mmCIF file of C-alpha atoms in Angstrom:
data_model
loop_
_atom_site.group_PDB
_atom_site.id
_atom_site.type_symbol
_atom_site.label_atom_id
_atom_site.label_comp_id
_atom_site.label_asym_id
_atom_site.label_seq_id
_atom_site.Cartn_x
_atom_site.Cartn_y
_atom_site.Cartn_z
ATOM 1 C CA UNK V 29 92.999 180.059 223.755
ATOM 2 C CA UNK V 30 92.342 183.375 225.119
ATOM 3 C CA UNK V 31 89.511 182.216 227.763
ATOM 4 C CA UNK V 32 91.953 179.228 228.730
ATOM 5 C CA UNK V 33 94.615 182.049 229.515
ATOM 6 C CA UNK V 34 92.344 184.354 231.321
ATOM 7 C CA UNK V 35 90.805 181.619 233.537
ATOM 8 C CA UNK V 36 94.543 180.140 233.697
ATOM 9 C CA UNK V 37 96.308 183.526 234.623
ATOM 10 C CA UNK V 38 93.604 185.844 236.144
ATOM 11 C CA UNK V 39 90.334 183.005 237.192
ATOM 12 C CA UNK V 40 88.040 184.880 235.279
ATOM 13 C CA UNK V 41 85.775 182.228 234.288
ATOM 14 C CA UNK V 42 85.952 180.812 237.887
ATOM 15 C CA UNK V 43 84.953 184.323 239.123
ATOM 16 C CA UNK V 44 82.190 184.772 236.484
ATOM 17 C CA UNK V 45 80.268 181.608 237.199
ATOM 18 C CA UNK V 46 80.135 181.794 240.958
ATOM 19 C CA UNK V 47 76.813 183.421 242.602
ATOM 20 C CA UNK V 48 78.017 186.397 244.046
ATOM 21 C CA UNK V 49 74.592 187.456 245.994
ATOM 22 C CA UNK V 50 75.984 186.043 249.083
ATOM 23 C CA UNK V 51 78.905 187.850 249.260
ATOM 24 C CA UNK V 52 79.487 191.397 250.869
ATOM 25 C CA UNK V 53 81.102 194.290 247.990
ATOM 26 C CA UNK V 54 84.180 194.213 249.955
ATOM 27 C CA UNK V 55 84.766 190.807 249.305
ATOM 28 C CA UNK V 56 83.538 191.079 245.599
ATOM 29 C CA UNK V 57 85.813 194.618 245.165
ATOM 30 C CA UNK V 58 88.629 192.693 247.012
ATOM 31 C CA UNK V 59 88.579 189.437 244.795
ATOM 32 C CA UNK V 60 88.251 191.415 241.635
ATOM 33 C CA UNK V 61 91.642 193.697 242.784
ATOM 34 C CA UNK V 62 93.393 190.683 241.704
ATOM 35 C CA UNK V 63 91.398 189.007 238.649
ATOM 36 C CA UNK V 64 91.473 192.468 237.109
ATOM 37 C CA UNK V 65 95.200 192.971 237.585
ATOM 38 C CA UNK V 66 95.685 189.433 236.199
ATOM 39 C CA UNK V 67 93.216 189.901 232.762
ATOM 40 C CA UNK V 68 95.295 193.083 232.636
ATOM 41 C CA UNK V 69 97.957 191.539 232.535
ATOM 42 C CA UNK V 70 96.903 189.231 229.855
ATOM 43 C CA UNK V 71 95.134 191.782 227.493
ATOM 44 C CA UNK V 72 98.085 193.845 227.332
ATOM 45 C CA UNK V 73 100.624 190.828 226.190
ATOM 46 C CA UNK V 74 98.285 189.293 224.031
ATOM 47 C CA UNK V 75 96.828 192.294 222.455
ATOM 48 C CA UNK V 76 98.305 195.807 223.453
ATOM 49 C CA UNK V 77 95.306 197.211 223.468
ATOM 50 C CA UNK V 78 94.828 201.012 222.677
ATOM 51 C CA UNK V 79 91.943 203.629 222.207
ATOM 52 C CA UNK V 80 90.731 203.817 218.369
ATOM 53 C CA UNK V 81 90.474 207.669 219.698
ATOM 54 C CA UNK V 82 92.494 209.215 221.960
ATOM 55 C CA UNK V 83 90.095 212.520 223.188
ATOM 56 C CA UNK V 84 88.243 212.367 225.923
ATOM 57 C CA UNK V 85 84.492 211.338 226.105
ATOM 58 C CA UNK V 86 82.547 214.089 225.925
ATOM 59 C CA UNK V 87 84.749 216.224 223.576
ATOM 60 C CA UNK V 88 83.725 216.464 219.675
ATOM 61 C CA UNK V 89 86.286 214.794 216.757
ATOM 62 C CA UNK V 90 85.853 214.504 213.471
ATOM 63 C CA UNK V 91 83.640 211.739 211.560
ATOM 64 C CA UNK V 92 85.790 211.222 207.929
ATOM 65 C CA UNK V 93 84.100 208.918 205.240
ATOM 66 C CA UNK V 94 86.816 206.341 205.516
ATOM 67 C CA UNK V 95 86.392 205.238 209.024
ATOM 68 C CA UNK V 96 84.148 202.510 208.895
ATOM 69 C CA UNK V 97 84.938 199.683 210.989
ATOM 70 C CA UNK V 98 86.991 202.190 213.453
ATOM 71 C CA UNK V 99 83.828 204.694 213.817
ATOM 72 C CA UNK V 100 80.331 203.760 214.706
ATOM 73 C CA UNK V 101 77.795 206.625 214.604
ATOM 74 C CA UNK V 102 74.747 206.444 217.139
ATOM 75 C CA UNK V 103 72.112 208.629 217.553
ATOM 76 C CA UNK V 104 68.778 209.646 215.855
ATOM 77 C CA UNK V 105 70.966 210.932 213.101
ATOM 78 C CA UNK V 106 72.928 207.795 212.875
ATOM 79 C CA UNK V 107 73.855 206.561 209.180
ATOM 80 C CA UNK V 108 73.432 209.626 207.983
ATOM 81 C CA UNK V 109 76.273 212.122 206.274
ATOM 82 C CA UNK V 110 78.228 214.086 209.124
ATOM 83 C CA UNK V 111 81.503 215.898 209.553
ATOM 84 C CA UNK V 112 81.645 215.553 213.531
ATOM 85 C CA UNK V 113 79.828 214.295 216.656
ATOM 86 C CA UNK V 114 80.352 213.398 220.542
ATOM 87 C CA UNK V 115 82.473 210.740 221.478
ATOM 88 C CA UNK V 116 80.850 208.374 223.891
ATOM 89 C CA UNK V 117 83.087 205.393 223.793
ATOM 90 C CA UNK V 118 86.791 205.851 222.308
ATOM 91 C CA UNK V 119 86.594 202.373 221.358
ATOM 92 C CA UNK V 120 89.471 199.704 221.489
ATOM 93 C CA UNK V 121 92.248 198.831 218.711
ATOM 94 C CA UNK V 122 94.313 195.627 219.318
ATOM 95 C CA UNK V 123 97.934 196.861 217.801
ATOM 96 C CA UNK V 124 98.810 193.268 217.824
ATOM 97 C CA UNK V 125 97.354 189.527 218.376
ATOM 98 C CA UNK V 126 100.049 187.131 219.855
ATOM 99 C CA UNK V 127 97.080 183.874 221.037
ATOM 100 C CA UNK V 128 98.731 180.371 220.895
ATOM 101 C CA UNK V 129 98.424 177.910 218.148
ATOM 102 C CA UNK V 130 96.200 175.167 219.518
ATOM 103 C CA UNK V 131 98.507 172.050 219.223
ATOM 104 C CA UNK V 132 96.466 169.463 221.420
ATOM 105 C CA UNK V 133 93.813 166.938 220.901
ATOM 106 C CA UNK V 134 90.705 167.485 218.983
ATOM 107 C CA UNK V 135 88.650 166.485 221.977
ATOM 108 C CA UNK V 136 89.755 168.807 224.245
ATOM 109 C CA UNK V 137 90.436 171.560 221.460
ATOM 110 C CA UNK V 138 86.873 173.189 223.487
ATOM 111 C CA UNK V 139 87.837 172.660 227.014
ATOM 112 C CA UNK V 140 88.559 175.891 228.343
ATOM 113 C CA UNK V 141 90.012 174.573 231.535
ATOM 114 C CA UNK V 142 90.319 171.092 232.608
ATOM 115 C CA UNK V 143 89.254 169.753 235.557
ATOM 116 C CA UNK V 144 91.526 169.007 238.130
ATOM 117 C CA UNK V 145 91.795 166.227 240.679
ATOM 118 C CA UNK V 146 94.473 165.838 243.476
ATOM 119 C CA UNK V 147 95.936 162.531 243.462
ATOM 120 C CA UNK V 148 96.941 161.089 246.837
#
């Protein structure tokens, strides 16, 4: 459901697949303008997406013993007992998940997008 929207809404799929080598970066940057807007777009309704951390990269927070799943450590001293550490990524926390209940045929339950054909 959520590739069918994001090829549906924003082409992502359609952008993916095609060989880019051929094109200039100002066509590339001005195509993806849109298909980023467009995923955006999507993201955000589906999933309200938010940092897991709000600080900056860079900065130091705090590494409790009940973050697991929210917090993954890196580093040589990875795994190992800490209080703190550098935040490289802030990660990403969906606050809520509103995909579609698939409600059509079995056989096309994996078809992302269909193919289309203009009748004339």
């Amino acid at each position: 459901s959520l590739l069918a929207t994001l090829q549906r809404e924003g082409r992502l799929l359609d952008f993916l697949k095609e060989p880019i080598d051929a094109y200039s970066d100002a066509q590339i940057g001005a195509a993806v303008r849109d298909i980023h807007r467009d995923c955006a777009a999507v993201l955000e309704r589906q999933f309200a997406l938010r940092p897991v951390l709000e600080q900056q990269e860079g900065s130091v927070v705090s590494v409790s013993g009940n973050s697991a799943g929210r917090i993954r450590t890196t580093g040589p001293k990875a795994g190992q007992p800490a209080s703190s550490g550098t935040l490289v990524h802030p990660g990403w926390l969906a606050t809520r998940c509103e995909l579609p209940t698939w409600t059509g045929d079995s056989a096309a339950a994996l078809v992302v997008a269909p193919a289309e054909v203009e009748i004339r």
